[in-house]
Amino acid sequence: MAPKKDVKKPEPKAASPAPAAAPAPAPEKPKAPAVDLSSVKIVFSQEQRDDFKEAFLLFDRVGDSKISYDQVADVMRALGQNPTNAEVNKVLGNPSNEEMKNKRIDFEQFLPMLQTIDNSKDKGGFEDFVEGLRVFDKEGNGTVMGAELRHVLATLGERMSEEQVDALLAGQEDANGCINYEAFVKHIMSA
């Protein structure tokens, strides 16, 4: 008979330490205060309101004369505004992603939001326009090529027609075909 092997009993495991408590959730970022839409004075004309309502209703996918929160920025942009997503979220009261998809507003709720964005829109000043044109000043001498400015005005952003560009640049080019952009911006802003 073969000798029995000395079978060792497994040693009892030491009590494992209790799992560490989950770290406290990070405090939420403070949200920007929502805009008080009840105090917004609507200054749009009745004709503008009618046009805005017509465009608003084009975005109604359900047929209840309402749009979802996630369409508000699109409607505002279709109406000529250019709000940032942060600005739209602020006028909507900083909704959650769930609310953005599911909440709906009618035109009467939308109009004060549109007015708020219209009122706060940064129109840009002299320095903003000069800085934008300085990008095209390759020689750093305060001028831009008239041909290049014509091309930009006719092809980028809100495109202008050839006639509009000609009228805008009339008398602005020097003998070399260059335009002093600071004088050009002053001329436009004074018109």
PDB file of N, CA and C in Angstrom, residues 4-101:
ATOM      1  N   LYS A   4       0.258   7.466   2.265  1.00  0.00           N
ATOM      2  CA  LYS A   4      -0.665   8.567   2.024  1.00  0.00           C
ATOM      3  C   LYS A   4       0.114   9.869   1.927  1.00  0.00           C
ATOM      4  N   LYS A   5      -0.308  10.611   0.978  1.00  0.00           N
ATOM      5  CA  LYS A   5       0.331  11.926   0.851  1.00  0.00           C
ATOM      6  C   LYS A   5      -0.215  12.811   1.944  1.00  0.00           C
ATOM      7  N   ASP A   6       0.673  13.660   2.386  1.00  0.00           N
ATOM      8  CA  ASP A   6       0.282  14.586   3.436  1.00  0.00           C
ATOM      9  C   ASP A   6      -0.486  15.734   2.779  1.00  0.00           C
ATOM     10  N   VAL A   7      -1.749  15.666   2.874  1.00  0.00           N
ATOM     11  CA  VAL A   7      -2.586  16.695   2.264  1.00  0.00           C
ATOM     12  C   VAL A   7      -2.750  17.821   3.266  1.00  0.00           C
ATOM     13  N   LYS A   8      -2.318  18.996   2.835  1.00  0.00           N
ATOM     14  CA  LYS A   8      -2.443  20.152   3.735  1.00  0.00           C
ATOM     15  C   LYS A   8      -3.783  20.822   3.468  1.00  0.00           C
ATOM     16  N   LYS A   9      -4.340  21.199   4.512  1.00  0.00           N
ATOM     17  CA  LYS A   9      -5.579  21.948   4.388  1.00  0.00           C
ATOM     18  C   LYS A   9      -5.214  23.387   3.977  1.00  0.00           C
ATOM     19  N   PRO A  10      -5.987  23.932   3.082  1.00  0.00           N
ATOM     20  CA  PRO A  10      -5.688  25.315   2.709  1.00  0.00           C
ATOM     21  C   PRO A  10      -5.821  26.217   3.921  1.00  0.00           C
ATOM     22  N   GLU A  11      -4.859  27.146   3.974  1.00  0.00           N
ATOM     23  CA  GLU A  11      -4.890  28.069   5.110  1.00  0.00           C
ATOM     24  C   GLU A  11      -6.068  29.012   4.935  1.00  0.00           C
ATOM     25  N   PRO A  12      -6.714  29.299   6.008  1.00  0.00           N
ATOM     26  CA  PRO A  12      -7.831  30.219   5.880  1.00  0.00           C
ATOM     27  C   PRO A  12      -7.298  31.582   5.426  1.00  0.00           C
ATOM     28  N   LYS A  13      -8.009  32.139   4.491  1.00  0.00           N
ATOM     29  CA  LYS A  13      -7.596  33.440   3.974  1.00  0.00           C
ATOM     30  C   LYS A  13      -7.861  34.508   5.023  1.00  0.00           C
ATOM     31  N   ALA A  14      -6.943  35.456   5.015  1.00  0.00           N
ATOM     32  CA  ALA A  14      -7.119  36.569   5.942  1.00  0.00           C
ATOM     33  C   ALA A  14      -8.324  37.369   5.454  1.00  0.00           C
ATOM     34  N   ALA A  15      -8.999  37.905   6.384  1.00  0.00           N
ATOM     35  CA  ALA A  15     -10.181  38.672   6.011  1.00  0.00           C
ATOM     36  C   ALA A  15      -9.743  39.803   5.081  1.00  0.00           C
ATOM     37  N   SER A  16     -10.370  39.826   3.926  1.00  0.00           N
ATOM     38  CA  SER A  16      -9.984  40.861   2.973  1.00  0.00           C
ATOM     39  C   SER A  16     -10.542  42.195   3.459  1.00  0.00           C
ATOM     40  N   PRO A  17      -9.781  43.234   3.199  1.00  0.00           N
ATOM     41  CA  PRO A  17     -10.268  44.536   3.669  1.00  0.00           C
ATOM     42  C   PRO A  17     -11.545  44.913   2.904  1.00  0.00           C
ATOM     43  N   ALA A  18     -12.365  45.625   3.564  1.00  0.00           N
ATOM     44  CA  ALA A  18     -13.621  46.054   2.944  1.00  0.00           C
ATOM     45  C   ALA A  18     -13.286  46.956   1.750  1.00  0.00           C
ATOM     46  N   PRO A  19     -14.060  46.844   0.700  1.00  0.00           N
ATOM     47  CA  PRO A  19     -13.763  47.706  -0.452  1.00  0.00           C
ATOM     48  C   PRO A  19     -13.836  49.183  -0.055  1.00  0.00           C
ATOM     49  N   ALA A  20     -12.952  49.923  -0.670  1.00  0.00           N
ATOM     50  CA  ALA A  20     -12.909  51.349  -0.356  1.00  0.00           C
ATOM     51  C   ALA A  20     -14.216  51.993  -0.789  1.00  0.00           C
ATOM     52  N   ALA A  21     -14.624  52.943  -0.004  1.00  0.00           N
ATOM     53  CA  ALA A  21     -15.860  53.648  -0.338  1.00  0.00           C
ATOM     54  C   ALA A  21     -15.651  54.398  -1.650  1.00  0.00           C
ATOM     55  N   ALA A  22     -16.692  54.450  -2.423  1.00  0.00           N
ATOM     56  CA  ALA A  22     -16.608  55.159  -3.710  1.00  0.00           C
ATOM     57  C   ALA A  22     -16.307  56.630  -3.429  1.00  0.00           C
ATOM     58  N   PRO A  23     -15.452  57.218  -4.252  1.00  0.00           N
ATOM     59  CA  PRO A  23     -15.146  58.629  -4.011  1.00  0.00           C
ATOM     60  C   PRO A  23     -16.403  59.477  -4.188  1.00  0.00           C
ATOM     61  N   ALA A  24     -16.449  60.534  -3.428  1.00  0.00           N
ATOM     62  CA  ALA A  24     -17.612  61.417  -3.505  1.00  0.00           C
ATOM     63  C   ALA A  24     -17.688  61.996  -4.911  1.00  0.00           C
ATOM     64  N   PRO A  25     -18.872  62.073  -5.455  1.00  0.00           N
ATOM     65  CA  PRO A  25     -18.976  62.639  -6.807  1.00  0.00           C
ATOM     66  C   PRO A  25     -18.493  64.090  -6.804  1.00  0.00           C
ATOM     67  N   ALA A  26     -17.855  64.439  -7.910  1.00  0.00           N
ATOM     68  CA  ALA A  26     -17.370  65.817  -8.022  1.00  0.00           C
ATOM     69  C   ALA A  26     -18.561  66.751  -8.049  1.00  0.00           C
ATOM     70  N   PRO A  27     -18.430  67.884  -7.390  1.00  0.00           N
ATOM     71  CA  PRO A  27     -19.567  68.794  -7.414  1.00  0.00           C
ATOM     72  C   PRO A  27     -19.827  69.264  -8.842  1.00  0.00           C
ATOM     73  N   GLU A  28     -21.103  69.404  -9.163  1.00  0.00           N
ATOM     74  CA  GLU A  28     -21.461  69.824 -10.512  1.00  0.00           C
ATOM     75  C   GLU A  28     -20.999  71.248 -10.744  1.00  0.00           C
ATOM     76  N   LYS A  29     -20.641  71.513 -12.002  1.00  0.00           N
ATOM     77  CA  LYS A  29     -20.245  72.870 -12.348  1.00  0.00           C
ATOM     78  C   LYS A  29     -21.458  73.760 -12.146  1.00  0.00           C
ATOM     79  N   PRO A  30     -21.239  74.937 -11.592  1.00  0.00           N
ATOM     80  CA  PRO A  30     -22.397  75.816 -11.449  1.00  0.00           C
ATOM     81  C   PRO A  30     -22.882  76.240 -12.826  1.00  0.00           C
ATOM     82  N   LYS A  31     -24.167  76.153 -13.001  1.00  0.00           N
ATOM     83  CA  LYS A  31     -24.745  76.510 -14.292  1.00  0.00           C
ATOM     84  C   LYS A  31     -24.939  78.021 -14.347  1.00  0.00           C
ATOM     85  N   ALA A  32     -24.819  78.544 -15.538  1.00  0.00           N
ATOM     86  CA  ALA A  32     -25.080  79.971 -15.717  1.00  0.00           C
ATOM     87  C   ALA A  32     -26.555  80.194 -15.423  1.00  0.00           C
ATOM     88  N   PRO A  33     -26.870  81.294 -14.767  1.00  0.00           N
ATOM     89  CA  PRO A  33     -28.281  81.523 -14.460  1.00  0.00           C
ATOM     90  C   PRO A  33     -29.100  81.662 -15.737  1.00  0.00           C
ATOM     91  N   ALA A  34     -30.266  81.107 -15.688  1.00  0.00           N
ATOM     92  CA  ALA A  34     -31.149  81.173 -16.852  1.00  0.00           C
ATOM     93  C   ALA A  34     -31.637  82.606 -17.026  1.00  0.00           C
ATOM     94  N   VAL A  35     -32.015  82.923 -18.223  1.00  0.00           N
ATOM     95  CA  VAL A  35     -32.497  84.263 -18.542  1.00  0.00           C
ATOM     96  C   VAL A  35     -33.955  84.382 -18.130  1.00  0.00           C
ATOM     97  N   ASP A  36     -34.325  85.522 -17.538  1.00  0.00           N
ATOM     98  CA  ASP A  36     -35.713  85.760 -17.175  1.00  0.00           C
ATOM     99  C   ASP A  36     -36.456  86.243 -18.421  1.00  0.00           C
ATOM    100  N   LEU A  37     -37.114  85.326 -19.106  1.00  0.00           N
ATOM    101  CA  LEU A  37     -37.773  85.648 -20.362  1.00  0.00           C
ATOM    102  C   LEU A  37     -39.051  86.458 -20.174  1.00  0.00           C
ATOM    103  N   SER A  38     -39.604  86.457 -18.964  1.00  0.00           N
ATOM    104  CA  SER A  38     -40.849  87.191 -18.733  1.00  0.00           C
ATOM    105  C   SER A  38     -40.618  88.700 -18.778  1.00  0.00           C
ATOM    106  N   SER A  39     -39.370  89.134 -18.582  1.00  0.00           N
ATOM    107  CA  SER A  39     -39.093  90.576 -18.585  1.00  0.00           C
ATOM    108  C   SER A  39     -38.563  91.083 -19.927  1.00  0.00           C
ATOM    109  N   VAL A  40     -38.488  90.189 -20.920  1.00  0.00           N
ATOM    110  CA  VAL A  40     -37.964  90.585 -22.227  1.00  0.00           C
ATOM    111  C   VAL A  40     -39.024  91.355 -23.003  1.00  0.00           C
ATOM    112  N   LYS A  41     -38.641  92.552 -23.463  1.00  0.00           N
ATOM    113  CA  LYS A  41     -39.565  93.365 -24.251  1.00  0.00           C
ATOM    114  C   LYS A  41     -39.369  93.017 -25.721  1.00  0.00           C
ATOM    115  N   ILE A  42     -40.447  92.622 -26.372  1.00  0.00           N
ATOM    116  CA  ILE A  42     -40.400  92.255 -27.787  1.00  0.00           C
ATOM    117  C   ILE A  42     -40.485  93.536 -28.617  1.00  0.00           C
ATOM    118  N   VAL A  43     -39.459  93.771 -29.447  1.00  0.00           N
ATOM    119  CA  VAL A  43     -39.438  94.989 -30.262  1.00  0.00           C
ATOM    120  C   VAL A  43     -39.544  94.688 -31.760  1.00  0.00           C
ATOM    121  N   PHE A  44     -39.776  93.440 -32.097  1.00  0.00           N
ATOM    122  CA  PHE A  44     -39.947  93.084 -33.502  1.00  0.00           C
ATOM    123  C   PHE A  44     -41.275  93.644 -34.003  1.00  0.00           C
ATOM    124  N   SER A  45     -41.295  94.042 -35.266  1.00  0.00           N
ATOM    125  CA  SER A  45     -42.544  94.530 -35.860  1.00  0.00           C
ATOM    126  C   SER A  45     -43.496  93.348 -36.064  1.00  0.00           C
ATOM    127  N   GLN A  46     -44.775  93.664 -36.304  1.00  0.00           N
ATOM    128  CA  GLN A  46     -45.748  92.598 -36.536  1.00  0.00           C
ATOM    129  C   GLN A  46     -45.393  91.817 -37.793  1.00  0.00           C
ATOM    130  N   GLU A  47     -44.884  92.503 -38.810  1.00  0.00           N
ATOM    131  CA  GLU A  47     -44.487  91.829 -40.046  1.00  0.00           C
ATOM    132  C   GLU A  47     -43.338  90.849 -39.776  1.00  0.00           C
ATOM    133  N   GLN A  48     -42.365  91.282 -38.960  1.00  0.00           N
ATOM    134  CA  GLN A  48     -41.261  90.388 -38.611  1.00  0.00           C
ATOM    135  C   GLN A  48     -41.780  89.181 -37.831  1.00  0.00           C
ATOM    136  N   ARG A  49     -42.662  89.424 -36.893  1.00  0.00           N
ATOM    137  CA  ARG A  49     -43.225  88.323 -36.093  1.00  0.00           C
ATOM    138  C   ARG A  49     -43.926  87.303 -36.991  1.00  0.00           C
ATOM    139  N   ASP A  50     -44.668  87.810 -37.951  1.00  0.00           N
ATOM    140  CA  ASP A  50     -45.370  86.909 -38.865  1.00  0.00           C
ATOM    141  C   ASP A  50     -44.377  86.071 -39.672  1.00  0.00           C
ATOM    142  N   ASP A  51     -43.310  86.721 -40.157  1.00  0.00           N
ATOM    143  CA  ASP A  51     -42.283  85.995 -40.903  1.00  0.00           C
ATOM    144  C   ASP A  51     -41.591  84.964 -40.017  1.00  0.00           C
ATOM    145  N   PHE A  52     -41.286  85.359 -38.776  1.00  0.00           N
ATOM    146  CA  PHE A  52     -40.623  84.452 -37.839  1.00  0.00           C
ATOM    147  C   PHE A  52     -41.515  83.248 -37.541  1.00  0.00           C
ATOM    148  N   LYS A  53     -42.815  83.513 -37.364  1.00  0.00           N
ATOM    149  CA  LYS A  53     -43.740  82.420 -37.047  1.00  0.00           C
ATOM    150  C   LYS A  53     -43.825  81.442 -38.215  1.00  0.00           C
ATOM    151  N   GLU A  54     -43.857  81.984 -39.429  1.00  0.00           N
ATOM    152  CA  GLU A  54     -43.909  81.122 -40.612  1.00  0.00           C
ATOM    153  C   GLU A  54     -42.680  80.208 -40.665  1.00  0.00           C
ATOM    154  N   ALA A  55     -41.508  80.773 -40.426  1.00  0.00           N
ATOM    155  CA  ALA A  55     -40.281  79.969 -40.430  1.00  0.00           C
ATOM    156  C   ALA A  55     -40.285  78.973 -39.270  1.00  0.00           C
ATOM    157  N   PHE A  56     -40.749  79.416 -38.103  1.00  0.00           N
ATOM    158  CA  PHE A  56     -40.827  78.557 -36.922  1.00  0.00           C
ATOM    159  C   PHE A  56     -41.663  77.314 -37.217  1.00  0.00           C
ATOM    160  N   LEU A  57     -42.804  77.523 -37.851  1.00  0.00           N
ATOM    161  CA  LEU A  57     -43.715  76.416 -38.117  1.00  0.00           C
ATOM    162  C   LEU A  57     -43.163  75.431 -39.146  1.00  0.00           C
ATOM    163  N   LEU A  58     -42.216  75.868 -39.960  1.00  0.00           N
ATOM    164  CA  LEU A  58     -41.576  74.937 -40.901  1.00  0.00           C
ATOM    165  C   LEU A  58     -40.761  73.864 -40.172  1.00  0.00           C
ATOM    166  N   PHE A  59     -40.353  74.156 -38.943  1.00  0.00           N
ATOM    167  CA  PHE A  59     -39.558  73.211 -38.159  1.00  0.00           C
ATOM    168  C   PHE A  59     -40.427  72.278 -37.319  1.00  0.00           C
ATOM    169  N   ASP A  60     -41.721  72.503 -37.302  1.00  0.00           N
ATOM    170  CA  ASP A  60     -42.652  71.655 -36.536  1.00  0.00           C
ATOM    171  C   ASP A  60     -42.816  70.326 -37.266  1.00  0.00           C
ATOM    172  N   ARG A  61     -42.295  69.261 -36.682  1.00  0.00           N
ATOM    173  CA  ARG A  61     -42.337  67.936 -37.312  1.00  0.00           C
ATOM    174  C   ARG A  61     -43.553  67.124 -36.902  1.00  0.00           C
ATOM    175  N   VAL A  62     -44.225  67.559 -35.841  1.00  0.00           N
ATOM    176  CA  VAL A  62     -45.332  66.780 -35.292  1.00  0.00           C
ATOM    177  C   VAL A  62     -46.689  67.334 -35.717  1.00  0.00           C
ATOM    178  N   GLY A  63     -46.763  68.610 -35.960  1.00  0.00           N
ATOM    179  CA  GLY A  63     -48.032  69.218 -36.332  1.00  0.00           C
ATOM    180  C   GLY A  63     -48.762  69.855 -35.177  1.00  0.00           C
ATOM    181  N   ASP A  64     -48.065  70.087 -34.056  1.00  0.00           N
ATOM    182  CA  ASP A  64     -48.706  70.702 -32.900  1.00  0.00           C
ATOM    183  C   ASP A  64     -48.293  72.158 -32.715  1.00  0.00           C
ATOM    184  N   SER A  65     -47.679  72.754 -33.754  1.00  0.00           N
ATOM    185  CA  SER A  65     -47.207  74.145 -33.730  1.00  0.00           C
ATOM    186  C   SER A  65     -46.147  74.384 -32.665  1.00  0.00           C
ATOM    187  N   LYS A  66     -45.359  73.351 -32.391  1.00  0.00           N
ATOM    188  CA  LYS A  66     -44.266  73.447 -31.420  1.00  0.00           C
ATOM    189  C   LYS A  66     -43.011  72.842 -32.029  1.00  0.00           C
ATOM    190  N   ILE A  67     -41.853  73.250 -31.474  1.00  0.00           N
ATOM    191  CA  ILE A  67     -40.581  72.647 -31.865  1.00  0.00           C
ATOM    192  C   ILE A  67     -39.897  72.110 -30.612  1.00  0.00           C
ATOM    193  N   SER A  68     -39.001  71.161 -30.803  1.00  0.00           N
ATOM    194  CA  SER A  68     -38.273  70.630 -29.652  1.00  0.00           C
ATOM    195  C   SER A  68     -37.135  71.570 -29.298  1.00  0.00           C
ATOM    196  N   TYR A  69     -36.671  71.482 -28.065  1.00  0.00           N
ATOM    197  CA  TYR A  69     -35.572  72.336 -27.591  1.00  0.00           C
ATOM    198  C   TYR A  69     -34.345  72.220 -28.494  1.00  0.00           C
ATOM    199  N   ASP A  70     -34.095  70.997 -28.997  1.00  0.00           N
ATOM    200  CA  ASP A  70     -32.874  70.838 -29.793  1.00  0.00           C
ATOM    201  C   ASP A  70     -32.997  71.461 -31.188  1.00  0.00           C
ATOM    202  N   GLN A  71     -34.156  72.012 -31.516  1.00  0.00           N
ATOM    203  CA  GLN A  71     -34.333  72.714 -32.794  1.00  0.00           C
ATOM    204  C   GLN A  71     -34.247  74.230 -32.649  1.00  0.00           C
ATOM    205  N   VAL A  72     -34.230  74.728 -31.422  1.00  0.00           N
ATOM    206  CA  VAL A  72     -34.273  76.170 -31.188  1.00  0.00           C
ATOM    207  C   VAL A  72     -33.100  76.881 -31.868  1.00  0.00           C
ATOM    208  N   ALA A  73     -31.895  76.355 -31.712  1.00  0.00           N
ATOM    209  CA  ALA A  73     -30.722  76.997 -32.325  1.00  0.00           C
ATOM    210  C   ALA A  73     -30.845  77.008 -33.844  1.00  0.00           C
ATOM    211  N   ASP A  74     -31.361  75.923 -34.418  1.00  0.00           N
ATOM    212  CA  ASP A  74     -31.529  75.847 -35.875  1.00  0.00           C
ATOM    213  C   ASP A  74     -32.509  76.905 -36.372  1.00  0.00           C
ATOM    214  N   VAL A  75     -33.616  77.072 -35.647  1.00  0.00           N
ATOM    215  CA  VAL A  75     -34.609  78.062 -36.051  1.00  0.00           C
ATOM    216  C   VAL A  75     -34.015  79.465 -35.943  1.00  0.00           C
ATOM    217  N   MET A  76     -33.297  79.726 -34.862  1.00  0.00           N
ATOM    218  CA  MET A  76     -32.681  81.051 -34.695  1.00  0.00           C
ATOM    219  C   MET A  76     -31.693  81.339 -35.828  1.00  0.00           C
ATOM    220  N   ARG A  77     -30.924  80.334 -36.205  1.00  0.00           N
ATOM    221  CA  ARG A  77     -29.962  80.529 -37.296  1.00  0.00           C
ATOM    222  C   ARG A  77     -30.697  80.729 -38.626  1.00  0.00           C
ATOM    223  N   ALA A  78     -31.807  80.047 -38.804  1.00  0.00           N
ATOM    224  CA  ALA A  78     -32.591  80.230 -40.027  1.00  0.00           C
ATOM    225  C   ALA A  78     -33.180  81.639 -40.090  1.00  0.00           C
ATOM    226  N   LEU A  79     -33.338  82.262 -38.935  1.00  0.00           N
ATOM    227  CA  LEU A  79     -33.896  83.610 -38.870  1.00  0.00           C
ATOM    228  C   LEU A  79     -32.810  84.688 -38.843  1.00  0.00           C
ATOM    229  N   GLY A  80     -31.578  84.296 -39.173  1.00  0.00           N
ATOM    230  CA  GLY A  80     -30.516  85.287 -39.318  1.00  0.00           C
ATOM    231  C   GLY A  80     -29.668  85.533 -38.090  1.00  0.00           C
ATOM    232  N   GLN A  81     -29.923  84.823 -37.017  1.00  0.00           N
ATOM    233  CA  GLN A  81     -29.094  84.974 -35.819  1.00  0.00           C
ATOM    234  C   GLN A  81     -27.946  83.971 -35.890  1.00  0.00           C
ATOM    235  N   ASN A  82     -26.946  84.158 -35.059  1.00  0.00           N
ATOM    236  CA  ASN A  82     -25.839  83.208 -35.026  1.00  0.00           C
ATOM    237  C   ASN A  82     -25.431  82.947 -33.578  1.00  0.00           C
ATOM    238  N   PRO A  83     -26.358  82.411 -32.777  1.00  0.00           N
ATOM    239  CA  PRO A  83     -26.036  82.198 -31.364  1.00  0.00           C
ATOM    240  C   PRO A  83     -25.116  80.996 -31.165  1.00  0.00           C
ATOM    241  N   THR A  84     -24.323  81.052 -30.109  1.00  0.00           N
ATOM    242  CA  THR A  84     -23.524  79.893 -29.738  1.00  0.00           C
ATOM    243  C   THR A  84     -24.448  78.903 -29.041  1.00  0.00           C
ATOM    244  N   ASN A  85     -24.010  77.662 -28.933  1.00  0.00           N
ATOM    245  CA  ASN A  85     -24.822  76.666 -28.217  1.00  0.00           C
ATOM    246  C   ASN A  85     -24.978  77.068 -26.753  1.00  0.00           C
ATOM    247  N   ALA A  86     -23.941  77.685 -26.184  1.00  0.00           N
ATOM    248  CA  ALA A  86     -24.014  78.118 -24.784  1.00  0.00           C
ATOM    249  C   ALA A  86     -25.091  79.187 -24.608  1.00  0.00           C
ATOM    250  N   GLU A  87     -25.187  80.109 -25.554  1.00  0.00           N
ATOM    251  CA  GLU A  87     -26.209  81.154 -25.477  1.00  0.00           C
ATOM    252  C   GLU A  87     -27.611  80.550 -25.579  1.00  0.00           C
ATOM    253  N   VAL A  88     -27.771  79.588 -26.471  1.00  0.00           N
ATOM    254  CA  VAL A  88     -29.080  78.938 -26.622  1.00  0.00           C
ATOM    255  C   VAL A  88     -29.434  78.175 -25.355  1.00  0.00           C
ATOM    256  N   ASN A  89     -28.476  77.431 -24.820  1.00  0.00           N
ATOM    257  CA  ASN A  89     -28.737  76.691 -23.577  1.00  0.00           C
ATOM    258  C   ASN A  89     -29.128  77.637 -22.457  1.00  0.00           C
ATOM    259  N   LYS A  90     -28.505  78.804 -22.409  1.00  0.00           N
ATOM    260  CA  LYS A  90     -28.814  79.773 -21.351  1.00  0.00           C
ATOM    261  C   LYS A  90     -30.252  80.262 -21.466  1.00  0.00           C
ATOM    262  N   VAL A  91     -30.699  80.626 -22.672  1.00  0.00           N
ATOM    263  CA  VAL A  91     -32.076  81.111 -22.804  1.00  0.00           C
ATOM    264  C   VAL A  91     -33.094  79.987 -22.616  1.00  0.00           C
ATOM    265  N   LEU A  92     -32.672  78.746 -22.834  1.00  0.00           N
ATOM    266  CA  LEU A  92     -33.572  77.610 -22.598  1.00  0.00           C
ATOM    267  C   LEU A  92     -33.603  77.201 -21.129  1.00  0.00           C
ATOM    268  N   GLY A  93     -32.759  77.808 -20.306  1.00  0.00           N
ATOM    269  CA  GLY A  93     -32.732  77.460 -18.888  1.00  0.00           C
ATOM    270  C   GLY A  93     -31.796  76.311 -18.578  1.00  0.00           C
ATOM    271  N   ASN A  94     -30.768  76.124 -19.398  1.00  0.00           N
ATOM    272  CA  ASN A  94     -29.758  75.072 -19.208  1.00  0.00           C
ATOM    273  C   ASN A  94     -30.375  73.685 -19.055  1.00  0.00           C
ATOM    274  N   PRO A  95     -31.106  73.234 -20.065  1.00  0.00           N
ATOM    275  CA  PRO A  95     -31.781  71.932 -19.976  1.00  0.00           C
ATOM    276  C   PRO A  95     -30.804  70.761 -20.073  1.00  0.00           C
ATOM    277  N   SER A  96     -31.241  69.610 -19.574  1.00  0.00           N
ATOM    278  CA  SER A  96     -30.439  68.384 -19.681  1.00  0.00           C
ATOM    279  C   SER A  96     -30.558  67.859 -21.114  1.00  0.00           C
ATOM    280  N   ASN A  97     -29.726  66.875 -21.446  1.00  0.00           N
ATOM    281  CA  ASN A  97     -29.797  66.264 -22.779  1.00  0.00           C
ATOM    282  C   ASN A  97     -31.173  65.651 -23.020  1.00  0.00           C
ATOM    283  N   GLU A  98     -31.728  65.053 -21.985  1.00  0.00           N
ATOM    284  CA  GLU A  98     -33.059  64.442 -22.084  1.00  0.00           C
ATOM    285  C   GLU A  98     -34.115  65.504 -22.397  1.00  0.00           C
ATOM    286  N   GLU A  99     -34.029  66.635 -21.695  1.00  0.00           N
ATOM    287  CA  GLU A  99     -34.981  67.716 -21.946  1.00  0.00           C
ATOM    288  C   GLU A  99     -34.810  68.297 -23.348  1.00  0.00           C
ATOM    289  N   MET A 100     -33.565  68.370 -23.827  1.00  0.00           N
ATOM    290  CA  MET A 100     -33.312  68.908 -25.167  1.00  0.00           C
ATOM    291  C   MET A 100     -34.061  68.094 -26.218  1.00  0.00           C
ATOM    292  N   LYS A 101     -34.143  66.791 -26.014  1.00  0.00           N
ATOM    293  CA  LYS A 101     -34.799  65.921 -26.991  1.00  0.00           C
ATOM    294  C   LYS A 101     -36.314  65.900 -26.833  1.00  0.00           C
TER     295      LYS A 101
END
